[in-house]
Coordinates of C-alpha atoms and ligand atoms in Angstrom, one line a residue:
X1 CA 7.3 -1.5 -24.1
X2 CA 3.5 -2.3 -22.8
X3 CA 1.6 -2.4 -19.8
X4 CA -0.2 -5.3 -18.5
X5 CA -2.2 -5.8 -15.3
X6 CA -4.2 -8.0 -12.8
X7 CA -8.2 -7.0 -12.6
X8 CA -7.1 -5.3 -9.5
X9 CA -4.7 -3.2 -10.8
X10 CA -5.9 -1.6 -14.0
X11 CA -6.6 2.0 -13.3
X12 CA -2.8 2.3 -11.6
X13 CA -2.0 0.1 -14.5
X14 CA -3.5 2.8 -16.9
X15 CA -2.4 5.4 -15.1
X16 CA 1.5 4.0 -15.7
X17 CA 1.1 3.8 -19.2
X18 CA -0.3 7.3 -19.8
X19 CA 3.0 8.8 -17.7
X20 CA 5.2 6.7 -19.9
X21 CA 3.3 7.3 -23.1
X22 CA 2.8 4.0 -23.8
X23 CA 0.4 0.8 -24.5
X24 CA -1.6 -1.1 -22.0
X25 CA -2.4 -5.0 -23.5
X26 CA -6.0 -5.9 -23.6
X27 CA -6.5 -8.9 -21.2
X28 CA -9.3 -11.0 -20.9
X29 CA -10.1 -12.6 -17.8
X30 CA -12.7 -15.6 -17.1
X31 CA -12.5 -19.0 -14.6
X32 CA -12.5 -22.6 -15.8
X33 CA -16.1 -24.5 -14.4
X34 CA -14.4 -25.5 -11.7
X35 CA -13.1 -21.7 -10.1
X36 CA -9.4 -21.6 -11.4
X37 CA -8.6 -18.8 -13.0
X38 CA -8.1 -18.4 -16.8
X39 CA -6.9 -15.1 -19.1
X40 CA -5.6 -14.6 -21.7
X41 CA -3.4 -11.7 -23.1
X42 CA -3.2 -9.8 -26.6
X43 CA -0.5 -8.6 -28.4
X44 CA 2.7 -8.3 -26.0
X45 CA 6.0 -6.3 -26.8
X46 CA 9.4 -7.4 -26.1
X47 CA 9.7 -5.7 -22.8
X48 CA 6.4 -5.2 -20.0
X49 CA 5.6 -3.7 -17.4
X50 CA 3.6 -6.1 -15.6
X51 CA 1.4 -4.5 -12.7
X52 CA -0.3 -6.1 -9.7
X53 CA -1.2 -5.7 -5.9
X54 CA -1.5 -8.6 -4.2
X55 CA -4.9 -8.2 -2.6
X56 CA -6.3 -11.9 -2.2
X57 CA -4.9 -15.1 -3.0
X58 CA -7.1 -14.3 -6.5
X59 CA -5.0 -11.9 -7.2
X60 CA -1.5 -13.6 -6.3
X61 CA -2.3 -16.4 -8.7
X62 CA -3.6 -13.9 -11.9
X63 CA 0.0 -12.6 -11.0
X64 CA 1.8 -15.2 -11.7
X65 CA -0.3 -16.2 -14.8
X66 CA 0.3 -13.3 -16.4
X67 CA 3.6 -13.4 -15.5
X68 CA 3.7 -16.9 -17.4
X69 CA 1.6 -15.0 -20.0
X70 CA 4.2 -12.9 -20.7
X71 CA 7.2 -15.2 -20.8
X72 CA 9.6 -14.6 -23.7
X73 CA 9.3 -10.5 -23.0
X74 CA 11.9 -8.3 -20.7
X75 CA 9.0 -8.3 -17.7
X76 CA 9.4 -6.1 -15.4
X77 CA 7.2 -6.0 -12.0
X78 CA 5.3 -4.1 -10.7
X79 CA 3.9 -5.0 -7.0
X80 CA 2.3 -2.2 -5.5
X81 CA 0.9 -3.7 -2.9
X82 CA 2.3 -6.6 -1.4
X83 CA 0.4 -8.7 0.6
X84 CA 1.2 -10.8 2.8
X85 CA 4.5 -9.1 3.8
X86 CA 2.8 -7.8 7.5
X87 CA 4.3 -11.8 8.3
X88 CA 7.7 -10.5 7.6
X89 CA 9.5 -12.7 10.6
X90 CA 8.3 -16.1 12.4
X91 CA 6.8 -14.5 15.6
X92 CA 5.9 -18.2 17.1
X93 CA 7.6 -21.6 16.5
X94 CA 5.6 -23.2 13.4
X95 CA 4.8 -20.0 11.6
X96 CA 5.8 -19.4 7.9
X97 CA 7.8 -16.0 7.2
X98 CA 5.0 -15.4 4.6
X99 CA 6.3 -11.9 3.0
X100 CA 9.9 -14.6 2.0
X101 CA 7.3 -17.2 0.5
X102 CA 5.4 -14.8 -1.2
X103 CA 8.9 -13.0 -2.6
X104 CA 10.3 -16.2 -3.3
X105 CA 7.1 -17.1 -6.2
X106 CA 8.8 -14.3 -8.0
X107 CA 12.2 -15.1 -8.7
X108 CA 11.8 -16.1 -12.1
X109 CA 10.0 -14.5 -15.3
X110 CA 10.7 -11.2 -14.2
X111 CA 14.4 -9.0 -14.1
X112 CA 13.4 -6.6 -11.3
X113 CA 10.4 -5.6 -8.8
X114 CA 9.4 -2.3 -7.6
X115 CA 7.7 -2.4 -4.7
X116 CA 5.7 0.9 -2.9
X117 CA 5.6 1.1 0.9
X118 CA 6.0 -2.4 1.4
X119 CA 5.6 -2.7 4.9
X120 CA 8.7 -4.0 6.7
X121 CA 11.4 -2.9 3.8
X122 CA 13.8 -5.5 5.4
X123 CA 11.9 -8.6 3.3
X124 CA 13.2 -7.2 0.3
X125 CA 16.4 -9.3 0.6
X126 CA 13.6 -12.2 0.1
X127 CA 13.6 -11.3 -3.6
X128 CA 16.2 -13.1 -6.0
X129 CA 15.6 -9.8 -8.3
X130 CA 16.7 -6.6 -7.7
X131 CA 14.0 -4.5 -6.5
X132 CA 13.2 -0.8 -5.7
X133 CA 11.0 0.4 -2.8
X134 CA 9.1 3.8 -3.3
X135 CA 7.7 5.9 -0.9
X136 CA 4.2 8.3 -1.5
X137 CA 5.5 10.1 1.6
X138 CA 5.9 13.3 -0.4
X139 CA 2.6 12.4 -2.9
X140 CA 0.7 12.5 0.3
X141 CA 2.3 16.0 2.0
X142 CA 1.6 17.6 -1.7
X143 CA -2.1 16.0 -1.4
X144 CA -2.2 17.4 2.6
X145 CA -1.0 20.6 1.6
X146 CA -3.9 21.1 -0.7
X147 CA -6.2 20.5 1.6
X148 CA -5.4 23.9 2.8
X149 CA -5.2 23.0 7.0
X150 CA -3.7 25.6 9.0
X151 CA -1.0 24.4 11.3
X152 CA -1.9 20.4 11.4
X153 CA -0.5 17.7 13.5
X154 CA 1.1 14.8 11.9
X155 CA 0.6 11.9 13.9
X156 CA 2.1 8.3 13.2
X157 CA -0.2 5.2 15.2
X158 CA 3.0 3.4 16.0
X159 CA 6.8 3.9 16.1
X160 CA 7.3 1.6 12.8
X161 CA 5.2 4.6 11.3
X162 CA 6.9 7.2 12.4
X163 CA 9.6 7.6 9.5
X164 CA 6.8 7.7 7.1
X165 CA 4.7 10.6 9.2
X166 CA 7.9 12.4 9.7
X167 CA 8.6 12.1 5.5
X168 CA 5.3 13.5 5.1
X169 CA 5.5 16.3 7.6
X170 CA 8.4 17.8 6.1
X171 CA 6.6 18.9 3.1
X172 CA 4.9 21.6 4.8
X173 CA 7.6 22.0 7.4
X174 CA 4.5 20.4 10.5
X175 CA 4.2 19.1 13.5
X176 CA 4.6 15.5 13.9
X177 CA 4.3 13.2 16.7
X178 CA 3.8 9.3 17.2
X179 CA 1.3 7.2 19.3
X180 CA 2.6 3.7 21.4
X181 CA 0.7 1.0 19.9
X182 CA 0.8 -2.8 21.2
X183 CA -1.0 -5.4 18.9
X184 CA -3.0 -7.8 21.0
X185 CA -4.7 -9.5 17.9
X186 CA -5.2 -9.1 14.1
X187 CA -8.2 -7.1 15.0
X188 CA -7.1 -5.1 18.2
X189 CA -4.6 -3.4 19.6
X190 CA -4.1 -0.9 23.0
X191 CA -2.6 2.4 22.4
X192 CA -1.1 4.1 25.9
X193 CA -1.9 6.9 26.4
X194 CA -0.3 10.0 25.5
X195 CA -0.3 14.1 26.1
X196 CA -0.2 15.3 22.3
X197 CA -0.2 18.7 21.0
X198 CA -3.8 18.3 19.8
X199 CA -5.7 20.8 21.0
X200 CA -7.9 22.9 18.3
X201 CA -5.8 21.6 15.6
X202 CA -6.4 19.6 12.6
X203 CA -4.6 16.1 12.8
X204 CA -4.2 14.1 9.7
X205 CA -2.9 10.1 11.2
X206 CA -0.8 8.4 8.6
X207 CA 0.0 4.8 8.5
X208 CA 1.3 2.5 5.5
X209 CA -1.6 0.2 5.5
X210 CA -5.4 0.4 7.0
X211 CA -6.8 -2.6 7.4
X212 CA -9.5 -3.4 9.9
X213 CA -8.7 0.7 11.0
X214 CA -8.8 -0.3 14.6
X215 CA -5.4 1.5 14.8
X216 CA -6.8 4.8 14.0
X217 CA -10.3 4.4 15.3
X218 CA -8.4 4.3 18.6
X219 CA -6.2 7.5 17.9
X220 CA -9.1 8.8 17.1
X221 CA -10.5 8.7 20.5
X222 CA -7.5 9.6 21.9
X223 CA -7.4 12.9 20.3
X224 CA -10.6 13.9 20.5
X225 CA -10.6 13.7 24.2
X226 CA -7.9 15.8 23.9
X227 CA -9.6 18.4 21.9
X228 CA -8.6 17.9 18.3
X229 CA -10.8 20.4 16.3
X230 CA -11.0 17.4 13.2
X231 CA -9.2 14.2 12.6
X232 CA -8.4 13.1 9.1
X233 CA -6.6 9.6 8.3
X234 CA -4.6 8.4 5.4
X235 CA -2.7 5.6 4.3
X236 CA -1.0 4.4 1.3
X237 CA -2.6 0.9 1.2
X238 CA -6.4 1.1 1.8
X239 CA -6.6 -2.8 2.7
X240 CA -9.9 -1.6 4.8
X241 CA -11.1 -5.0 5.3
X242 CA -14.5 -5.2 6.7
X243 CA -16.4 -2.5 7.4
X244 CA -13.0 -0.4 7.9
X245 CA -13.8 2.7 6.0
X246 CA -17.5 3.1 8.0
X247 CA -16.1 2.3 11.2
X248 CA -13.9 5.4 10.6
X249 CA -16.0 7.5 9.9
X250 CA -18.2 6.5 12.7
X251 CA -15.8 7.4 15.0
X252 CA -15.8 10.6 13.6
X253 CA -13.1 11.0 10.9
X254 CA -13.5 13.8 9.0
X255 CA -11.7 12.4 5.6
X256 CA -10.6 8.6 4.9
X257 CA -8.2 9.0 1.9
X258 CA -5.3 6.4 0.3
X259 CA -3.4 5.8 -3.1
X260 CA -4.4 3.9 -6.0
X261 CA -1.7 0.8 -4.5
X262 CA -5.3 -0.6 -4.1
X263 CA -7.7 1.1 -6.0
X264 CA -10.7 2.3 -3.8
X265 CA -13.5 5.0 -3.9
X266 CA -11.1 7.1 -1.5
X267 CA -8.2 6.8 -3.5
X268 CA -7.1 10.5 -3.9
X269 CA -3.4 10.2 -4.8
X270 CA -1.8 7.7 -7.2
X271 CA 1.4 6.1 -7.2
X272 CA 1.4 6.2 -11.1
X273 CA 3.9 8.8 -12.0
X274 CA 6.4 7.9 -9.0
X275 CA 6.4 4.2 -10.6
X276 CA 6.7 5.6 -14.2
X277 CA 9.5 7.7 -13.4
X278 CA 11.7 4.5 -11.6
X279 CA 10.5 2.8 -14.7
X280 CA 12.2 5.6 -17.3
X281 CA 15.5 5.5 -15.1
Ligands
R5P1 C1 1.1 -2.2 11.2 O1 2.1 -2.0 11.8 C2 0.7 -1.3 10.0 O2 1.6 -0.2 9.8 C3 -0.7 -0.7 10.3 O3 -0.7 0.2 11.4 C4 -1.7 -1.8 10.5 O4 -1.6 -2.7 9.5 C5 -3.1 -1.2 10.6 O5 -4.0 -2.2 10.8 P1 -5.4 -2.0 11.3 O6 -6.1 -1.0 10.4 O7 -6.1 -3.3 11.3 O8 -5.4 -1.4 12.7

């Protein structure tokens, strides 16, 4: 059994193979004159692993190259992030149900997909493979509990986060609590107000996904007009389009921090040996 990965993926990638004791293939990766993308693999096994977040249409398309790379091997995938699956229903007449195209590009070449926080778990029946969801729930409560805070607040941005901020708060047996959020745009939303228990405590806000981090720059606000002593924020999939990660800090996060699902300067906990152990089942 090998490794492979997309360019975007090869420190999780890495990271897989050293839990599972085993090879990562070299790839090389260039573009043809005209921008496509071109790579080429070395020595495969009969069974991959074949790793990839889909980041950027770039990266969607090396996916399914490699995946083509690799035919004639037992693949099995590896999506750690999965784009496009925030489109997981048609909302308006004329809209796709993007996170069903994107599952559907991956029904052949591969026997299974595990998938990590994928945001709406319901598009999962979009896959003709079986797949496996994990969660860095606990990954993130070990990595919170290090930090050493003294009685923090858990605190969800939405309802739809809430399961995950409760999964978290259970490792250290915290408080956790959940915001209202209504999405007026792909860059804003309106949070109502809310009473929390915030006052001279440490809150850490955890979501699946930061993207533009207008979510939690606005929780932010929130609690510190209602005395929250520091604010911290941390996500699994640190999308953090833009300017994302400065604007947080600029409204006065203490700590930005995600997983390796998209590897990023703040990536402090890795998804590696929660993959590798699914793999070894
Ligand atoms: C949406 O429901 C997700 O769980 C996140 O809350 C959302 O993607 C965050 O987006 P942004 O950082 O742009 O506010």
């Amino acid at each position: 059994m090998k490794v492979i990965s997309t360019e975007k993926s090869q420190i999780l990638a890495a990271r897989i193979a050293g839990a599972l004791n085993t090879s990562i293939v070299d790839v090389k990766f260039s573009r043809f004159p005209d921008g496509e993308m071109y790579l080429a693999a070395g020595e495969l096994d009969d069974e991959t692993i074949i790793v990839g977040s889909i980041t950027d249409s770039d990266a969607l398309v090396q996916l399914l190259l490699l995946i083509d790379a690799c035919e004639g091997s037992k693949n099995h995938l590896v999506l750690p992030y999965m784009g496009y699956a925030r489109q997981d229903k048609r909302f308006r007449n004329g809209e796709p149900i993007s996170a069903r195209a994107i599952a559907r590009l991956f029904g052949k070449g591969v026997e299974n997909c595990i998938t990590v926080n994928i945001h709406e778990p319901e598009v999962l029946k979009y896959f003709d493979v079986p797949t496996t969801n994990l969660s860095l729930a606990k990954d993130m409560g070990d990595y919170i509990m290090k930090m050493g805070f003294s009685n923090p607040l858990i605190l969800a941005p939405d309802d739809g986060a809430l399961a995950f901020a409760q999964d978290v708060a259970s490792v250290g047996g915290w408080d956790c609590d959940h915001l209202e959020k209504t999405r007026l745009s792909g860059v804003e939303v309106k949070m109502a107000p809310k009473k929390l228990c915030a006052a001279s405590r440490s809150v850490v806000i955890v979501d699946d996904i930061i993207s533009t981090g207008g979510t939690i720059a606005t929780a932010t606000n929130m609690l510190y007009q209602q005395g929250a002593t520091e604010v911290y924020a941390a996500c699994v999939h640190g999308v953090l389009i833009g300017g994302a990660y400065v604007h947080l800090k600029a409204s006065g996060i203490r700590e930005v921090f995600c997983s390796d699902t998209i590897e990023r300067g703040c990536s402090r906990l890795s998804a590696a040996d929660r993959i590798a152990a699914t793999l070894r089942n």
